[in-house]
C-alpha positions as a printed NumPy array, in Angstrom:
array([[-10.397,  11.7  , -14.707],
       [ -9.157,  14.493, -13.883],
       [ -6.186,  14.146, -10.77 ],
       [ -4.236,  16.301,  -8.367],
       [ -2.096,  15.594,  -5.275],
       [ -1.818,  17.861,  -2.152],
       [  0.104,  17.564,   1.184],
       [ -0.715,  19.457,   4.474],
       [  1.73 ,  21.245,   5.89 ],
       [  2.351,  19.99 ,   9.837],
       [ -0.767,  17.964,   9.716],
       [ -0.644,  17.258,  13.343],
       [ -0.39 ,  20.583,  14.855],
       [ -4.141,  21.659,  13.301],
       [ -5.825,  19.163,  15.11 ],
       [ -7.989,  20.683,  17.662],
       [ -7.721,  18.754,  21.86 ],
       [-10.557,  17.963,  23.386],
       [ -9.51 ,  17.657,  26.464],
       [ -6.751,  19.629,  28.992],
       [ -2.617,  18.954,  28.197],
       [  0.015,  20.561,  30.025],
       [  3.424,  20.244,  29.095],
       [  6.89 ,  22.095,  30.814],
       [  8.334,  24.676,  29.49 ],
       [ 10.748,  24.438,  26.232],
       [ 14.26 ,  24.629,  27.115],
       [ 15.428,  28.072,  26.687],
       [ 11.914,  29.811,  27.559],
       [ 12.003,  28.754,  31.388],
       [ 10.906,  31.772,  33.465],
       [ 11.928,  29.894,  36.723],
       [  8.537,  30.13 ,  37.733],
       [  7.864,  26.228,  37.782],
       [  4.622,  27.17 ,  35.59 ],
       [  3.826,  24.755,  33.218],
       [  2.253,  25.467,  29.419],
       [ -1.283,  24.61 ,  28.587],
       [ -1.655,  23.265,  24.791],
       [ -4.316,  25.282,  22.767],
       [ -3.55 ,  22.872,  19.54 ],
       [ -2.249,  19.205,  19.598],
       [  1.821,  18.608,  18.846],
       [  3.527,  15.887,  17.632],
       [  4.738,  13.108,  19.866],
       [  1.187,  13.481,  21.901],
       [ -0.338,   9.818,  21.551],
       [ -4.082,  11.84 ,  20.616],
       [ -2.436,  13.965,  18.025],
       [ -3.141,  11.166,  15.036],
       [ -7.104,  11.209,  15.719],
       [ -7.374,  15.017,  16.363],
       [ -5.712,  15.778,  13.099],
       [ -8.233,  13.108,  11.249],
       [-10.912,  14.53 ,  13.217],
       [-10.309,  17.893,  11.891],
       [ -9.549,  16.654,   8.45 ],
       [-12.358,  14.967,   8.422],
       [-14.744,  17.608,   9.715],
       [-13.38 ,  20.123,   6.603],
       [-14.691,  16.977,   4.104],
       [-17.731,  17.358,   5.625],
       [-18.461,  20.509,   5.407],
       [-17.706,  19.687,   1.568],
       [-20.049,  17.651,   1.339],
       [-17.649,  14.72 ,   1.329],
       [-18.675,  11.316,   2.992],
       [-16.473,   8.54 ,   4.567],
       [-16.221,   5.389,   2.004],
       [-17.91 ,   2.472,   3.951],
       [-14.765,   0.266,   2.328],
       [-12.29 ,   2.428,   3.081],
       [-12.05 ,   5.28 ,   5.891],
       [ -9.456,   6.964,   4.09 ],
       [-11.35 ,   7.515,   1.007],
       [-14.195,  10.375,   0.737],
       [-16.536,  10.756,  -1.73 ],
       [-19.244,  13.095,  -3.547],
       [-21.42 ,  13.172,  -6.591],
       [-23.557,  15.934,  -6.474],
       [-25.314,  16.437,  -9.553],
       [-23.461,  13.831, -11.298],
       [-20.193,  15.511, -10.568],
       [-18.443,  12.637,  -9.015],
       [-15.322,  13.686,  -6.519],
       [-13.038,  11.343,  -5.016],
       [-10.279,  11.788,  -2.513],
       [ -8.034,   9.957,  -0.776],
       [ -5.54 ,  10.926,   2.037],
       [ -2.808,   8.742,   4.155],
       [ -1.969,  11.054,   7.351],
       [ -0.903,  14.345,   5.479],
       [ -0.619,  13.083,   1.81 ],
       [ -4.005,  13.605,  -0.829],
       [ -5.21 ,  12.522,  -4.039],
       [ -8.289,  14.142,  -5.311],
       [-10.005,  12.793,  -8.259],
       [-12.669,  13.919, -10.714],
       [-14.767,  14.44 , -14.095],
       [-14.617,  18.082, -13.698],
       [-11.4  ,  19.927, -13.163],
       [-13.555,  22.466, -11.5  ],
       [-14.735,  20.354,  -8.783],
       [-10.875,  19.127,  -8.191],
       [-10.231,  23.437,  -8.133],
       [-13.184,  23.908,  -5.296],
       [-12.276,  21.409,  -2.738],
       [ -8.703,  22.263,  -2.935],
       [ -9.627,  26.032,  -2.443],
       [-12.228,  24.797,   0.526],
       [ -9.074,  22.849,   2.527],
       [ -6.787,  25.72 ,   1.584],
       [ -9.06 ,  28.181,   3.706],
       [ -8.949,  25.895,   6.557],
       [ -5.663,  24.173,   6.788],
       [ -2.327,  24.874,   4.982],
       [ -1.596,  22.732,   2.024],
       [  0.611,  22.884,  -0.664],
       [ -0.582,  21.546,  -4.269],
       [  1.71 ,  19.923,  -6.427],
       [  1.609,  18.283, -10.342],
       [  0.47 ,  14.659,  -9.65 ],
       [  4.069,  12.584, -10.577],
       [  5.319,  10.314,  -7.343],
       [  2.303,   9.711,  -4.275],
       [  3.674,   7.438,  -1.432],
       [  6.378,   5.881,  -3.739],
       [  4.248,   4.965,  -6.633],
       [  5.055,   6.946,  -9.437],
       [  2.198,   7.824, -12.073],
       [  2.352,   8.896, -15.612],
       [ -0.362,  10.563, -17.647],
       [ -0.323,   9.759, -21.465],
       [ -2.114,  12.032, -24.118],
       [ -4.856,   8.87 , -24.505],
       [ -6.018,   9.824, -20.97 ],
       [ -4.275,   6.175, -19.664],
       [ -2.694,   6.34 , -16.295],
       [  0.707,   3.971, -15.714],
       [  1.571,   3.613, -11.816],
       [  5.11 ,   1.698, -11.312],
       [  7.508,   2.063,  -8.507],
       [ 10.907,   2.232, -10.382],
       [ 12.84 ,   4.652,  -8.228],
       [ 11.907,   2.871,  -5.345],
       [ 12.653,  -0.443,  -6.932],
       [ 15.971,   1.081,  -7.845],
       [ 16.564,   1.788,  -3.622],
       [ 15.725,  -1.717,  -2.992],
       [ 18.535,  -2.987,  -5.174],
       [ 21.062,  -0.524,  -3.93 ],
       [ 20.209,  -1.156,  -0.531],
       [ 20.69 ,  -4.755,  -0.717],
       [ 24.055,  -4.397,  -2.902],
       [ 22.509,  -6.233,  -6.126],
       [ 23.624,  -4.046,  -8.741],
       [ 26.106,  -6.264, -10.441],
       [ 23.417,  -9.472,  -9.863],
       [ 22.386, -10.876, -12.892],
       [ 18.482, -11.017, -13.924],
       [ 16.267, -13.693, -14.174],
       [ 13.398, -14.395, -15.917],
       [ 11.093, -15.567, -13.192],
       [ 10.838, -14.607,  -9.114],
       [ 10.64 , -17.983,  -7.643],
       [ 12.349, -21.271,  -8.576],
       [  9.639, -23.614,  -9.431],
       [ 11.787, -26.895,  -8.161],
       [ 12.39 , -25.361,  -5.039],
       [ 10.54 , -26.533,  -2.123],
       [ 11.304, -23.561,   0.845],
       [  8.977, -25.189,   3.312],
       [ 11.297, -28.535,   3.099],
       [ 14.302, -27.927,   5.759],
       [ 17.579, -28.945,   4.129],
       [ 20.616, -29.772,   7.013],
       [ 23.553, -28.79 ,   4.498],
       [ 21.29 , -25.215,   4.297],
       [ 19.916, -24.919,   7.646],
       [ 22.383, -22.474,   9.229],
       [ 20.589, -19.207,   9.807],
       [ 21.199, -16.462,   7.692],
       [ 22.349, -14.089,  10.87 ],
       [ 24.144, -11.628,   8.753],
       [ 21.417, -11.171,   5.95 ],
       [ 19.191,  -8.675,   6.661],
       [ 16.168, -10.942,   5.881],
       [ 13.592,  -8.872,   7.459],
       [ 14.236,  -5.87 ,   5.689],
       [ 14.363,  -7.106,   2.879],
       [ 11.312,  -9.171,   2.758],
       [  9.461,  -5.958,   4.294],
       [ 10.789,  -4.217,   1.079],
       [  9.402,  -6.676,  -1.208],
       [  6.132,  -6.851,   0.447],
       [  5.401,  -3.2  ,  -0.438],
       [  6.183,  -3.639,  -4.027],
       [  4.283,  -6.712,  -4.213],
       [  1.161,  -4.885,  -2.358],
       [  0.928,  -1.743,  -4.475],
       [  2.111,  -2.335,  -8.302],
       [  3.785,  -5.789,  -8.385],
       [  1.231,  -8.603,  -8.533],
       [  3.531, -10.789, -10.573],
       [  5.779, -11.17 ,  -7.533],
       [  2.845, -11.587,  -4.888],
       [  3.308, -15.681,  -4.498],
       [  7.18 , -15.487,  -4.638],
       [  7.512, -12.664,  -1.689],
       [  4.498, -14.846,   0.646],
       [  6.814, -17.861,   0.33 ],
       [  9.42 , -16.275,   1.934],
       [  7.891, -14.298,   4.44 ],
       [  6.632, -17.163,   5.73 ],
       [ 10.359, -17.812,   7.004],
       [ 11.201, -14.308,   8.272],
       [ 11.782, -16.115,  11.827],
       [ 14.05 , -18.377,  11.379],
       [ 15.402, -18.179,   7.488],
       [ 18.238, -20.292,   6.412],
       [ 20.509, -20.071,   3.689],
       [ 18.222, -21.197,   0.993],
       [ 15.542, -18.572,   2.119],
       [ 17.826, -15.835,   1.73 ],
       [ 18.773, -17.009,  -2.162],
       [ 15.309, -17.012,  -3.065],
       [ 14.651, -13.017,  -1.342],
       [ 17.851, -12.33 ,  -3.902],
       [ 16.17 , -14.128,  -6.614],
       [ 13.128, -11.741,  -6.284],
       [ 15.421,  -8.694,  -6.445],
       [ 17.358, -10.321,  -9.596],
       [ 13.894, -10.325, -11.054],
       [ 12.76 ,  -7.064,  -9.782],
       [ 16.309,  -5.619, -11.276],
       [ 15.09 ,  -6.867, -15.157],
       [ 11.825,  -6.005, -15.082],
       [ 12.051,  -2.637, -12.854],
       [  9.684,  -0.654, -15.077],
       [  6.872,  -2.605, -14.51 ],
       [  3.783,  -1.485, -13.22 ],
       [  0.217,  -0.903, -14.042],
       [ -1.94 ,   0.559, -16.848],
       [ -4.983,   1.899, -16.7  ],
       [ -6.791,   2.844, -19.64 ],
       [ -9.241,   5.273, -20.735],
       [-12.443,   3.569, -21.556],
       [-15.907,   5.552, -22.966],
       [-17.857,   2.069, -22.004],
       [-19.109,   1.05 , -18.498],
       [-15.76 ,  -0.658, -16.787],
       [-16.874,  -3.765, -14.928],
       [-14.918,  -5.911, -12.27 ],
       [-13.489,  -9.309, -13.182],
       [-12.19 , -11.889, -10.803],
       [ -9.676, -15.034, -11.128],
       [ -9.103, -17.572,  -8.395],
       [ -6.718, -20.664,  -8.044],
       [ -5.657, -23.073,  -6.139],
       [ -2.897, -25.887,  -5.472],
       [ -3.437, -28.884,  -3.015],
       [ -1.225, -29.504,  -0.006],
       [  1.497, -27.405,  -1.582],
       [  2.907, -26.8  ,   1.628],
       [  4.915, -30.478,   2.605],
       [  4.809, -29.346,   6.568],
       [  1.378, -28.462,   6.932],
       [ -0.178, -29.847,   3.963],
       [ -1.821, -26.598,   3.034],
       [ -3.05 , -25.38 ,   0.323],
       [ -2.155, -21.968,  -1.15 ],
       [ -4.861, -19.536,  -2.652],
       [ -4.456, -17.091,  -5.447],
       [ -6.512, -14.314,  -6.626],
       [ -6.56 , -11.456,  -9.069],
       [ -9.683,  -9.108,  -9.419],
       [ -9.207,  -6.703, -12.42 ],
       [-11.376,  -2.892, -13.327],
       [-11.839,  -3.305, -16.977],
       [ -7.843,  -4.357, -18.296],
       [ -5.983,  -3.173, -15.068],
       [ -5.66 ,  -5.909, -11.898],
       [ -6.781,  -3.715,  -8.796],
       [ -6.636,  -6.217,  -5.89 ],
       [ -4.409,  -9.028,  -5.957],
       [ -3.73 , -11.881,  -3.364],
       [ -1.458, -15.292,  -2.633],
       [ -2.167, -16.35 ,   1.033],
       [ -2.011, -19.951,   2.74 ],
       [ -5.538, -21.312,   3.412],
       [ -6.194, -21.778,   7.252],
       [ -7.251, -24.922,   7.346],
       [ -6.561, -28.224,   5.132],
       [ -8.506, -29.293,   2.335],
       [ -9.159, -32.453,   1.421],
       [ -9.311, -32.697,  -1.986],
       [ -8.451, -30.181,  -5.133],
       [-12.298, -29.475,  -4.786],
       [-12.253, -28.318,  -1.688],
       [ -8.892, -26.035,  -2.402],
       [-10.8  , -24.218,  -5.018],
       [-14.251, -23.775,  -3.103],
       [-11.655, -21.893,  -0.063],
       [-10.148, -19.908,  -2.919],
       [-13.14 , -18.95 ,  -4.962],
       [-14.439, -17.814,  -1.365],
       [-11.744, -15.753,  -0.38 ],
       [-12.28 , -14.027,  -3.953],
       [-15.924, -13.575,  -3.874],
       [-15.37 , -11.709,  -0.443],
       [-13.395,  -9.612,  -1.823],
       [-15.425,  -9.114,  -4.93 ],
       [-18.243,  -8.163,  -2.402],
       [-16.173,  -5.285,  -0.547],
       [-15.395,  -3.57 ,  -3.928]])
């Protein structure tokens, strides 16, 4: 599988307006007539700019016989004569994959003829570092992003830990000694930074981040200490990521699900966990509290299995 990435220059300015929009004359260009400007193209700052750009880009891809994926509107595919092409876009950042390098060159030339793009070697995409090895395998990680998280929250000199959460600590129980809010701690910022890691390349911290995220509205000292523990773990495992191995055989999806029983001592709700792997690499994972209170371990396991099945159907 060949890969390439591209960036669209001033993406929103490519959008075509479907309705008349007027603006006041820019500073330095006023002619004193009181006249206004009629926009010929979308501008940054217009409410409809993002949609206009999306419509423009989607039409460019349809002209190349690419179809929108039913599972994700930002993924487009084509399979002409067995030559598969996959394109993913996030605002103005694009990623193209195909088994034939010629197909990648063709779609990039097609886009360059309609919009201004910059094609660069694939190395960093949306904060995710992608390395390709001679054997054809890929390794996705967020080492640089993790380093910035550690520096941002001043944990450079902290000792590392072996696991991201203390299995003997129950964050749901209120401790009068630690019930003082962590007012001066950037709790939400830290949890948000960790969430991006947990969602993209670090399934190993999904449960721990889920646990601290529940207390973002009213965190106390023990919650903040739990957040710092995750960052300490990240520091010790900063090079961790996901490896996608090259294989000649057909890849298959393998799913795992699990659940505890009444793990939350306040609500008595259980937590579901799931991992879906494509070959040896995890592509979907989740750790979330169940919406209803299970009456038995069997029921909580069935709820987790149901959630996993829904994820499999959507893949």
